[in-house]
mmCIF file of C-alpha atoms in Angstrom:
data_model
loop_
_atom_site.group_PDB
_atom_site.id
_atom_site.type_symbol
_atom_site.label_atom_id
_atom_site.label_comp_id
_atom_site.label_asym_id
_atom_site.label_seq_id
_atom_site.Cartn_x
_atom_site.Cartn_y
_atom_site.Cartn_z
ATOM 1 C CA MET A 159 114.659 -14.622 131.041
ATOM 2 C CA ALA A 160 114.889 -11.791 133.595
ATOM 3 C CA ALA A 161 115.516 -9.288 130.807
ATOM 4 C CA LEU A 162 112.581 -10.665 128.840
ATOM 5 C CA ALA A 163 110.303 -10.378 131.882
ATOM 6 C CA THR A 164 111.377 -6.774 132.396
ATOM 7 C CA ALA A 165 110.638 -5.974 128.773
ATOM 8 C CA MET A 166 107.205 -7.586 129.029
ATOM 9 C CA LEU A 167 106.390 -5.539 132.130
ATOM 10 C CA ALA A 168 107.540 -2.334 130.448
ATOM 11 C CA ALA A 169 105.414 -3.023 127.364
ATOM 12 C CA PRO A 170 102.282 -4.988 128.369
ATOM 13 C CA VAL A 171 100.386 -7.011 125.826
ATOM 14 C CA GLY A 172 98.105 -4.790 123.750
ATOM 15 C CA ALA A 173 99.993 -1.579 124.517
ATOM 16 C CA GLN A 174 100.390 0.701 121.522
ATOM 17 C CA LYS A 175 102.488 3.735 120.798
ATOM 18 C CA PRO A 176 100.519 6.992 120.666
ATOM 19 C CA PRO A 177 99.784 8.062 117.092
ATOM 20 C CA ALA A 178 102.450 10.185 115.458
ATOM 21 C CA PRO A 179 101.569 13.889 115.199
ATOM 22 C CA ALA A 180 99.977 14.727 111.884
ATOM 23 C CA VAL A 181 97.946 17.377 110.139
ATOM 24 C CA PRO A 182 94.406 17.093 111.568
ATOM 25 C CA ASN A 183 91.660 15.809 109.310
ATOM 26 C CA GLU A 184 89.001 18.113 107.915
ATOM 27 C CA ASN A 185 86.323 16.831 110.269
ATOM 28 C CA ASP A 186 88.322 17.740 113.372
ATOM 29 C CA ALA A 187 89.557 21.049 111.924
ATOM 30 C CA PRO A 188 87.747 22.378 108.825
ATOM 31 C CA ILE A 189 89.951 25.460 109.121
ATOM 32 C CA ALA A 190 93.597 24.912 110.078
ATOM 33 C CA TYR A 191 96.685 27.114 109.959
ATOM 34 C CA LEU A 192 100.253 26.689 111.189
ATOM 35 C CA LEU A 193 102.685 29.595 111.115
ATOM 36 C CA ASP A 194 106.357 29.697 112.065
ATOM 37 C CA ALA A 195 106.459 32.994 113.950
ATOM 38 C CA SER A 196 110.252 32.966 113.976
ATOM 39 C CA SER A 197 110.359 33.332 110.192
ATOM 40 C CA GLY A 198 106.792 34.268 109.213
ATOM 41 C CA GLN A 199 106.647 31.133 107.079
ATOM 42 C CA VAL A 200 103.391 29.229 106.592
ATOM 43 C CA LEU A 201 103.861 25.531 107.342
ATOM 44 C CA PHE A 202 100.281 24.423 106.702
ATOM 45 C CA GLU A 203 97.074 26.072 105.537
ATOM 46 C CA ARG A 204 93.501 24.903 105.031
ATOM 47 C CA ASP A 205 90.784 27.413 104.137
ATOM 48 C CA ILE A 206 92.645 30.148 106.008
ATOM 49 C CA ASP A 207 90.892 33.056 104.270
ATOM 50 C CA ARG A 208 87.389 31.795 105.035
ATOM 51 C CA ARG A 209 85.553 34.119 107.394
ATOM 52 C CA PHE A 210 84.197 32.690 110.630
ATOM 53 C CA MET A 211 82.871 33.940 113.956
ATOM 54 C CA PRO A 212 85.713 33.812 116.482
ATOM 55 C CA ALA A 213 83.574 33.781 119.646
ATOM 56 C CA SER A 214 85.882 34.314 122.643
ATOM 57 C CA ILE A 215 89.014 34.359 120.479
ATOM 58 C CA THR A 216 87.884 37.977 119.986
ATOM 59 C CA LYS A 217 89.390 38.604 123.421
ATOM 60 C CA VAL A 218 92.874 38.203 121.937
ATOM 61 C CA MET A 219 92.295 41.473 120.078
ATOM 62 C CA THR A 220 91.144 43.084 123.333
ATOM 63 C CA THR A 221 94.276 41.765 125.050
ATOM 64 C CA PHE A 222 96.563 42.982 122.271
ATOM 65 C CA LEU A 223 94.997 46.446 122.316
ATOM 66 C CA ALA A 224 95.506 46.579 126.086
ATOM 67 C CA PHE A 225 99.178 45.658 125.577
ATOM 68 C CA GLU A 226 99.551 48.422 122.991
ATOM 69 C CA TRP A 227 97.909 51.007 125.236
ATOM 70 C CA MET A 228 100.077 50.001 128.180
ATOM 71 C CA GLU A 229 103.145 50.409 125.983
ATOM 72 C CA GLU A 230 101.918 53.870 124.983
ATOM 73 C CA GLY A 231 101.248 54.865 128.601
ATOM 74 C CA ARG A 232 97.499 55.224 128.087
ATOM 75 C CA ILE A 233 96.666 52.603 130.720
ATOM 76 C CA PHE A 234 98.675 51.016 133.533
ATOM 77 C CA PRO A 235 98.479 47.593 135.207
ATOM 78 C CA GLU A 236 97.932 49.212 138.619
ATOM 79 C CA GLN A 237 94.982 51.326 137.456
ATOM 80 C CA VAL A 238 91.734 50.539 139.244
ATOM 81 C CA TYR A 239 88.340 50.519 137.507
ATOM 82 C CA GLY A 240 84.866 50.219 138.943
ATOM 83 C CA ILE A 241 81.939 48.470 137.303
ATOM 84 C CA ARG A 242 78.937 50.453 136.149
ATOM 85 C CA PRO A 243 75.564 49.233 137.542
ATOM 86 C CA GLU A 244 74.187 48.610 134.033
ATOM 87 C CA THR A 245 77.328 46.664 133.119
ATOM 88 C CA PHE A 246 76.937 44.490 136.194
ATOM 89 C CA ARG A 247 73.284 43.807 135.412
ATOM 90 C CA GLN A 248 74.069 42.886 131.807
ATOM 91 C CA TRP A 249 77.210 40.793 132.277
ATOM 92 C CA SER A 250 77.125 39.303 135.781
ATOM 93 C CA ARG A 251 77.420 35.505 135.378
ATOM 94 C CA LYS A 252 76.772 35.781 131.629
ATOM 95 C CA GLY A 253 78.797 33.092 129.905
ATOM 96 C CA SER A 254 82.423 32.840 131.026
ATOM 97 C CA THR A 255 83.042 35.272 133.866
ATOM 98 C CA MET A 256 85.531 36.267 136.544
ATOM 99 C CA PHE A 257 82.621 36.949 138.927
ATOM 100 C CA LEU A 258 83.143 40.686 139.320
ATOM 101 C CA PRO A 259 80.935 41.916 142.173
ATOM 102 C CA ALA A 260 78.636 44.920 141.864
ATOM 103 C CA ASP A 261 81.002 47.028 143.958
ATOM 104 C CA ALA A 262 84.167 45.810 142.227
ATOM 105 C CA ARG A 263 87.325 47.896 142.326
ATOM 106 C CA VAL A 264 89.564 45.884 140.035
ATOM 107 C CA THR A 265 93.002 46.525 138.546
ATOM 108 C CA VAL A 266 93.823 46.449 134.862
ATOM 109 C CA ASP A 267 96.246 43.623 135.668
ATOM 110 C CA ASP A 268 93.448 41.485 137.152
ATOM 111 C CA LEU A 269 91.083 42.299 134.310
ATOM 112 C CA ILE A 270 93.551 41.216 131.631
ATOM 113 C CA HIS A 271 94.340 38.038 133.548
ATOM 114 C CA GLY A 272 90.605 37.387 133.778
ATOM 115 C CA VAL A 273 90.235 37.846 130.035
ATOM 116 C CA THR A 274 93.206 35.676 129.059
ATOM 117 C CA THR A 275 92.862 32.897 131.647
ATOM 118 C CA VAL A 276 89.125 32.331 132.149
ATOM 119 C CA SER A 277 87.727 34.217 129.139
ATOM 120 C CA ALA A 278 85.915 36.715 131.359
ATOM 121 C CA ASN A 279 83.109 38.400 129.435
ATOM 122 C CA ASP A 280 82.509 40.780 132.327
ATOM 123 C CA GLY A 281 86.239 41.562 132.569
ATOM 124 C CA ALA A 282 86.491 42.441 128.874
ATOM 125 C CA ILE A 283 83.592 44.895 129.093
ATOM 126 C CA VAL A 284 84.875 46.574 132.275
ATOM 127 C CA LEU A 285 88.338 46.879 130.717
ATOM 128 C CA ALA A 286 86.884 48.435 127.565
ATOM 129 C CA GLU A 287 84.721 50.918 129.443
ATOM 130 C CA GLY A 288 87.455 51.839 131.908
ATOM 131 C CA ALA A 289 90.195 52.288 129.317
ATOM 132 C CA ALA A 290 88.273 53.925 126.465
ATOM 133 C CA GLY A 291 85.264 55.442 128.219
ATOM 134 C CA SER A 292 82.782 53.284 126.331
ATOM 135 C CA VAL A 293 82.518 49.932 124.619
ATOM 136 C CA GLU A 294 81.925 51.695 121.294
ATOM 137 C CA ASP A 295 85.165 53.672 121.510
ATOM 138 C CA TRP A 296 87.119 50.570 122.537
ATOM 139 C CA VAL A 297 85.709 48.570 119.615
ATOM 140 C CA ALA A 298 86.620 51.378 117.221
ATOM 141 C CA ALA A 299 90.179 51.220 118.568
ATOM 142 C CA MET A 300 90.193 47.422 118.156
ATOM 143 C CA ASN A 301 89.292 47.717 114.494
ATOM 144 C CA ALA A 302 91.790 50.514 113.882
ATOM 145 C CA LYS A 303 94.543 48.428 115.458
ATOM 146 C CA ALA A 304 93.502 45.361 113.459
ATOM 147 C CA SER A 305 93.800 47.384 110.254
ATOM 148 C CA GLU A 306 97.162 48.784 111.329
ATOM 149 C CA ILE A 307 98.768 45.355 111.797
ATOM 150 C CA GLY A 308 97.354 43.965 108.538
ATOM 151 C CA MET A 309 94.231 42.040 109.559
ATOM 152 C CA ALA A 310 92.657 42.753 106.204
ATOM 153 C CA ASN A 311 89.637 40.459 106.411
ATOM 154 C CA SER A 312 88.382 40.822 109.982
ATOM 155 C CA TYR A 313 85.969 43.009 111.908
ATOM 156 C CA PHE A 314 85.110 43.244 115.603
ATOM 157 C CA GLY A 315 81.688 44.237 116.876
ATOM 158 C CA ASN A 316 82.352 43.892 120.609
ATOM 159 C CA PRO A 317 85.255 43.297 123.036
ATOM 160 C CA ASN A 318 84.416 39.764 124.178
ATOM 161 C CA GLY A 319 83.092 37.799 121.214
ATOM 162 C CA TRP A 320 79.531 37.499 122.464
ATOM 163 C CA MET A 321 77.113 36.612 119.665
ATOM 164 C CA ASP A 322 76.271 39.725 117.622
ATOM 165 C CA GLU A 323 74.440 38.343 114.576
ATOM 166 C CA GLY A 324 77.642 37.825 112.635
ATOM 167 C CA ARG A 325 79.005 41.361 112.816
ATOM 168 C CA THR A 326 82.236 40.006 114.319
ATOM 169 C CA PHE A 327 84.259 37.848 111.953
ATOM 170 C CA VAL A 328 87.886 36.876 111.376
ATOM 171 C CA THR A 329 90.012 34.577 109.244
ATOM 172 C CA ALA A 330 92.691 32.150 110.361
ATOM 173 C CA ARG A 331 95.297 34.141 108.423
ATOM 174 C CA ASP A 332 94.343 37.304 110.302
ATOM 175 C CA LEU A 333 94.429 35.530 113.675
ATOM 176 C CA GLY A 334 97.946 34.364 112.853
ATOM 177 C CA THR A 335 98.880 37.976 112.108
ATOM 178 C CA LEU A 336 97.387 39.077 115.434
ATOM 179 C CA ALA A 337 99.172 36.417 117.465
ATOM 180 C CA GLN A 338 102.495 37.110 115.766
ATOM 181 C CA ALA A 339 102.156 40.836 116.513
ATOM 182 C CA MET A 340 101.346 40.061 120.141
ATOM 183 C CA VAL A 341 104.300 37.770 120.824
ATOM 184 C CA THR A 342 106.860 39.809 118.872
ATOM 185 C CA ARG A 343 105.862 43.312 120.005
ATOM 186 C CA HIS A 344 105.127 42.449 123.636
ATOM 187 C CA PRO A 345 107.071 39.352 124.709
ATOM 188 C CA SER A 346 107.241 40.294 128.414
ATOM 189 C CA LYS A 347 103.543 41.186 128.604
ATOM 190 C CA TYR A 348 102.706 37.991 126.753
ATOM 191 C CA ARG A 349 104.658 35.929 129.316
ATOM 192 C CA HIS A 350 103.016 37.755 132.228
ATOM 193 C CA PHE A 351 99.406 37.693 131.083
ATOM 194 C CA VAL A 352 98.975 34.679 128.787
ATOM 195 C CA GLY A 353 99.088 30.978 129.571
ATOM 196 C CA ALA A 354 98.320 30.860 133.298
ATOM 197 C CA SER A 355 96.784 27.544 134.344
ATOM 198 C CA GLU A 356 94.192 29.105 136.615
ATOM 199 C CA LEU A 357 92.783 32.351 138.007
ATOM 200 C CA LYS A 358 91.856 33.006 141.617
ATOM 201 C CA TYR A 359 89.677 36.075 141.996
ATOM 202 C CA ASN A 360 86.891 37.111 144.357
ATOM 203 C CA GLY A 361 87.411 33.917 146.352
ATOM 204 C CA ILE A 362 86.773 31.717 143.314
ATOM 205 C CA ALA A 363 89.372 29.558 141.545
ATOM 206 C CA GLN A 364 88.858 28.696 137.876
ATOM 207 C CA ARG A 365 91.112 26.802 135.504
ATOM 208 C CA ASN A 366 92.164 27.659 131.995
ATOM 209 C CA HIS A 367 90.620 25.476 129.251
ATOM 210 C CA ASP A 368 93.545 25.937 126.840
ATOM 211 C CA PRO A 369 93.976 22.489 125.213
ATOM 212 C CA ILE A 370 97.766 22.602 124.694
ATOM 213 C CA SER A 371 99.336 24.372 127.704
ATOM 214 C CA GLY A 372 100.639 21.805 130.159
ATOM 215 C CA VAL A 373 100.229 19.093 127.517
ATOM 216 C CA VAL A 374 102.451 20.169 124.622
ATOM 217 C CA ARG A 375 106.023 20.994 125.610
ATOM 218 C CA GLY A 376 106.646 24.717 125.298
ATOM 219 C CA ALA A 377 102.970 25.641 124.868
ATOM 220 C CA ASP A 378 101.920 28.921 126.479
ATOM 221 C CA GLY A 379 98.440 29.878 125.253
ATOM 222 C CA ILE A 380 96.551 31.612 123.683
ATOM 223 C CA LYS A 381 92.708 31.459 123.565
ATOM 224 C CA THR A 382 89.801 29.120 122.983
ATOM 225 C CA GLY A 383 86.422 30.104 121.582
ATOM 226 C CA TYR A 384 83.008 28.478 121.370
ATOM 227 C CA THR A 385 79.440 29.354 120.499
ATOM 228 C CA ASN A 386 76.662 27.271 118.966
ATOM 229 C CA GLN A 387 77.015 29.316 115.791
ATOM 230 C CA ALA A 388 80.813 29.356 115.613
ATOM 231 C CA GLY A 389 81.632 25.856 116.817
ATOM 232 C CA PHE A 390 84.900 25.226 118.654
ATOM 233 C CA GLY A 391 88.058 27.137 117.805
ATOM 234 C CA PHE A 392 91.516 27.778 119.210
ATOM 235 C CA LEU A 393 94.369 30.199 118.581
ATOM 236 C CA GLY A 394 97.477 28.752 120.184
ATOM 237 C CA SER A 395 101.233 29.075 120.374
ATOM 238 C CA ALA A 396 104.265 27.188 121.641
ATOM 239 C CA GLN A 397 107.994 27.868 121.753
ATOM 240 C CA ARG A 398 110.572 25.111 121.648
ATOM 241 C CA ASP A 399 114.309 25.101 120.960
ATOM 242 C CA GLY A 400 114.270 28.690 119.722
ATOM 243 C CA ARG A 401 111.272 28.242 117.388
ATOM 244 C CA ARG A 402 107.824 29.670 118.036
ATOM 245 C CA LEU A 403 104.843 28.246 116.188
ATOM 246 C CA ILE A 404 101.378 29.772 116.010
ATOM 247 C CA MET A 405 98.353 27.666 115.123
ATOM 248 C CA VAL A 406 94.660 28.126 114.439
ATOM 249 C CA VAL A 407 91.940 25.500 114.300
ATOM 250 C CA ALA A 408 88.328 26.546 113.789
ATOM 251 C CA GLY A 409 84.940 25.011 113.118
ATOM 252 C CA SER A 410 85.689 21.875 115.151
ATOM 253 C CA PRO A 411 82.500 19.967 116.027
ATOM 254 C CA GLY A 412 83.406 19.472 119.697
ATOM 255 C CA SER A 413 85.959 20.304 122.370
ATOM 256 C CA ARG A 414 87.518 16.835 122.124
ATOM 257 C CA GLU A 415 88.086 17.221 118.382
ATOM 258 C CA ARG A 416 89.453 20.728 118.888
ATOM 259 C CA ALA A 417 91.941 19.500 121.502
ATOM 260 C CA ARG A 418 93.030 16.571 119.366
ATOM 261 C CA ALA A 419 93.494 18.746 116.282
ATOM 262 C CA SER A 420 95.357 21.469 118.184
ATOM 263 C CA ARG A 421 97.817 19.129 119.854
ATOM 264 C CA SER A 422 98.466 17.095 116.733
ATOM 265 C CA LEU A 423 98.985 20.095 114.451
ATOM 266 C CA ILE A 424 101.480 21.937 116.630
ATOM 267 C CA GLU A 425 103.426 18.779 117.542
ATOM 268 C CA TRP A 426 103.577 17.943 113.839
ATOM 269 C CA GLY A 427 105.006 21.395 113.169
ATOM 270 C CA PHE A 428 107.840 20.884 115.640
ATOM 271 C CA GLN A 429 108.614 17.304 114.632
ATOM 272 C CA ALA A 430 108.234 17.504 110.855
ATOM 273 C CA PHE A 431 110.346 20.607 110.172
ATOM 274 C CA GLU A 432 113.795 21.915 110.924
ATOM 275 C CA GLY A 433 115.148 25.440 110.651
ATOM 276 C CA LYS A 434 117.694 26.685 108.146
ATOM 277 C CA THR A 435 119.330 30.123 107.998
ATOM 278 C CA LEU A 436 119.571 31.692 104.550
ATOM 279 C CA PHE A 437 120.834 35.155 105.569
ATOM 280 C CA ALA A 438 122.123 36.437 108.898
ATOM 281 C CA PRO A 439 120.520 39.518 110.494
ATOM 282 C CA GLU A 440 121.377 42.747 108.634
ATOM 283 C CA ALA A 441 123.281 40.891 105.903
ATOM 284 C CA ARG A 442 123.093 42.561 102.486
ATOM 285 C CA ILE A 443 120.767 40.318 100.477
ATOM 286 C CA ALA A 444 120.424 42.249 97.235
ATOM 287 C CA SER A 445 120.255 45.781 95.861
ATOM 288 C CA ALA A 446 117.562 47.796 94.110
ATOM 289 C CA ARG A 447 117.865 50.517 91.487
ATOM 290 C CA VAL A 448 117.135 54.054 92.665
ATOM 291 C CA GLN A 449 115.894 56.929 90.518
ATOM 292 C CA GLY A 450 116.698 60.536 91.363
ATOM 293 C CA GLY A 451 119.015 59.647 94.226
ATOM 294 C CA GLY A 452 122.539 60.493 95.229
ATOM 295 C CA ALA A 453 123.332 56.797 94.704
ATOM 296 C CA PRO A 454 122.146 54.650 91.790
ATOM 297 C CA GLU A 455 121.136 51.764 94.033
ATOM 298 C CA VAL A 456 120.379 50.867 97.622
ATOM 299 C CA GLY A 457 121.263 47.760 99.576
ATOM 300 C CA LEU A 458 118.478 45.523 100.875
ATOM 301 C CA GLU A 459 118.477 43.552 104.106
ATOM 302 C CA ALA A 460 116.166 41.692 106.487
ATOM 303 C CA PRO A 461 116.776 43.140 109.985
ATOM 304 C CA SER A 462 116.132 39.790 111.686
ATOM 305 C CA GLY A 463 117.735 37.711 108.969
ATOM 306 C CA VAL A 464 116.024 35.120 106.806
ATOM 307 C CA ARG A 465 115.253 31.719 108.284
ATOM 308 C CA ILE A 466 113.119 29.025 106.738
ATOM 309 C CA SER A 467 111.652 25.755 107.901
ATOM 310 C CA ILE A 468 112.061 22.760 105.636
ATOM 311 C CA PRO A 469 110.752 19.210 105.993
ATOM 312 C CA LYS A 470 113.117 17.390 108.325
ATOM 313 C CA GLY A 471 115.619 15.122 106.629
ATOM 314 C CA THR A 472 115.095 16.617 103.180
ATOM 315 C CA ASN A 473 116.996 18.971 100.934
ATOM 316 C CA PRO A 474 114.264 20.611 98.840
ATOM 317 C CA GLU A 475 114.905 23.017 96.015
ATOM 318 C CA VAL A 476 114.756 26.611 97.297
ATOM 319 C CA ALA A 477 114.342 29.477 94.827
ATOM 320 C CA LEU A 478 114.775 33.151 95.725
ATOM 321 C CA SER A 479 113.438 36.155 93.831
ATOM 322 C CA LEU A 480 113.335 39.874 94.534
ATOM 323 C CA ARG A 481 110.189 41.958 94.125
ATOM 324 C CA TYR A 482 109.839 45.724 94.279
ATOM 325 C CA GLU A 483 108.198 48.469 92.263
ATOM 326 C CA GLY A 484 111.174 49.981 90.618
ATOM 327 C CA PRO A 485 113.193 51.792 90.132
ATOM 328 C CA LEU A 486 112.706 53.119 93.671
ATOM 329 C CA ARG A 487 112.470 56.876 93.981
ATOM 330 C CA ALA A 488 114.683 58.892 96.301
ATOM 331 C CA PRO A 489 114.660 59.933 99.044
ATOM 332 C CA ILE A 490 114.767 56.603 100.858
ATOM 333 C CA ALA A 491 115.222 56.360 104.624
ATOM 334 C CA GLN A 492 117.491 53.772 106.180
ATOM 335 C CA GLY A 493 115.301 50.953 107.490
ATOM 336 C CA GLU A 494 112.379 51.811 105.200
ATOM 337 C CA GLN A 495 110.617 48.752 103.802
ATOM 338 C CA VAL A 496 111.023 48.891 100.038
ATOM 339 C CA ALA A 497 111.038 45.324 98.704
ATOM 340 C CA GLU A 498 110.251 41.677 99.357
ATOM 341 C CA LEU A 499 112.292 38.519 99.112
ATOM 342 C CA VAL A 500 110.100 35.710 97.769
ATOM 343 C CA VAL A 501 111.189 32.271 98.972
ATOM 344 C CA THR A 502 109.762 29.334 97.047
ATOM 345 C CA ILE A 503 110.301 25.899 98.587
ATOM 346 C CA ALA A 504 109.221 22.837 96.641
ATOM 347 C CA GLY A 505 105.982 21.448 98.054
ATOM 348 C CA MET A 506 105.351 24.334 100.478
ATOM 349 C CA PRO A 507 103.412 27.626 100.380
ATOM 350 C CA GLU A 508 105.275 30.653 99.007
ATOM 351 C CA HIS A 509 107.020 32.688 101.711
ATOM 352 C CA ARG A 510 107.645 36.441 101.538
ATOM 353 C CA VAL A 511 110.141 38.341 103.667
ATOM 354 C CA PRO A 512 110.023 42.173 103.887
ATOM 355 C CA LEU A 513 113.314 43.856 102.984
ATOM 356 C CA VAL A 514 114.428 47.286 104.151
ATOM 357 C CA ALA A 515 116.954 49.798 102.868
ATOM 358 C CA SER A 516 120.425 49.185 104.297
ATOM 359 C CA GLU A 517 121.333 52.863 104.054
ATOM 360 C CA GLU A 518 119.809 56.264 103.436
ATOM 361 C CA VAL A 519 119.596 57.576 99.884
ATOM 362 C CA LEU A 520 119.019 61.327 99.595
ATOM 363 C CA ASP A 521 117.772 63.271 96.587
ATOM 364 C CA ALA A 522 120.521 63.755 94.048
ATOM 365 C CA THR A 523 122.249 67.119 93.788
ATOM 366 C CA MET A 524 122.374 68.849 90.420
ATOM 367 C CA LEU A 525 125.917 67.585 89.812
ATOM 368 C CA GLN A 526 124.901 64.034 90.747
ATOM 369 C CA ARG A 527 121.938 64.210 88.366
ATOM 370 C CA VAL A 528 124.251 65.182 85.510
ATOM 371 C CA PHE A 529 126.642 62.364 86.401
ATOM 372 C CA ASN A 530 123.796 59.835 86.664
ATOM 373 C CA ALA A 531 122.421 60.897 83.291
ATOM 374 C CA PHE A 532 125.861 60.559 81.701
ATOM 375 C CA ARG A 533 126.371 57.128 83.255
ATOM 376 C CA SER A 534 122.988 55.877 82.031
ATOM 377 C CA TRP A 535 123.836 57.127 78.523
ATOM 378 C CA ILE A 536 127.122 55.215 78.300
ATOM 379 C CA THR A 537 125.912 51.977 79.924
#
């Protein structure tokens, strides 16, 4: 009886288990994307190449560009910028703000924290003007960097995502590319600048509106966005047990739906899949024919290895195929990307892994050319 009473107290009448994580419905998330950043594998996709206005998610591109410029030594966290009078008049208390005063002398470190934590419109503009000399030059650098990392279907018209008659647009696939570049190229900067719960600046404390940090275990950002035109969106990430997932939801009708979709999608990703290693880092995966080289073929490897996520508790059929435009032509540098490994998992989107040359292949000498010709004749 005592045990029964304890059980009844622990589970009161009418109590229900929370719903199991699942892919969000189309109403909550018309656009949805889940990417395993550890492998580059797509775990779920819905309309991920549809263009949409990112609103404040634009600031992730501003943040990433700042990380790149810090790495290159073009800007430094301790640098101090002022605010131009016209910038103050235009952006003071306009939308989300870090409340920069008219006489502000603010560090790059504070500006980036303002952008990432409280979506500071004023902070993004001051950072752009201070680092590049003008908003126009900063935006040009944003678009050049987006092109460099493979954001093939996006364009930025300003540094902060303020409404610009649709000139700024992105896709979920491109946002996944951006987030993956940020966390893999700049892990220490990502940890320092992204995911803080609040910002205290100019005597004002403001909290972060990220819907997963502090709620989903391992979640650490990245950025929400909202305008009347764009609806509610979120680019987020979490790391758990050695796996990092990146997610996008966009077009949600309200903040409650966005939060529900974001939490459910990323929890589903962690609970529904398990990792499997196909090839260890730098293992020779295959070889490719080489024309005009000192060697007839070159080894192919994936520097970080090949890992895949498969539905937990299953053993799906996995097919591997090699793709390259061949034969490859010498010279080939060691580490040069020359091929792709295509991983096809039953019931999941196709996954492609870049492969690089395991060794250098120089142009063939005259004697080697004669030998290669003779070998091709007899084989």
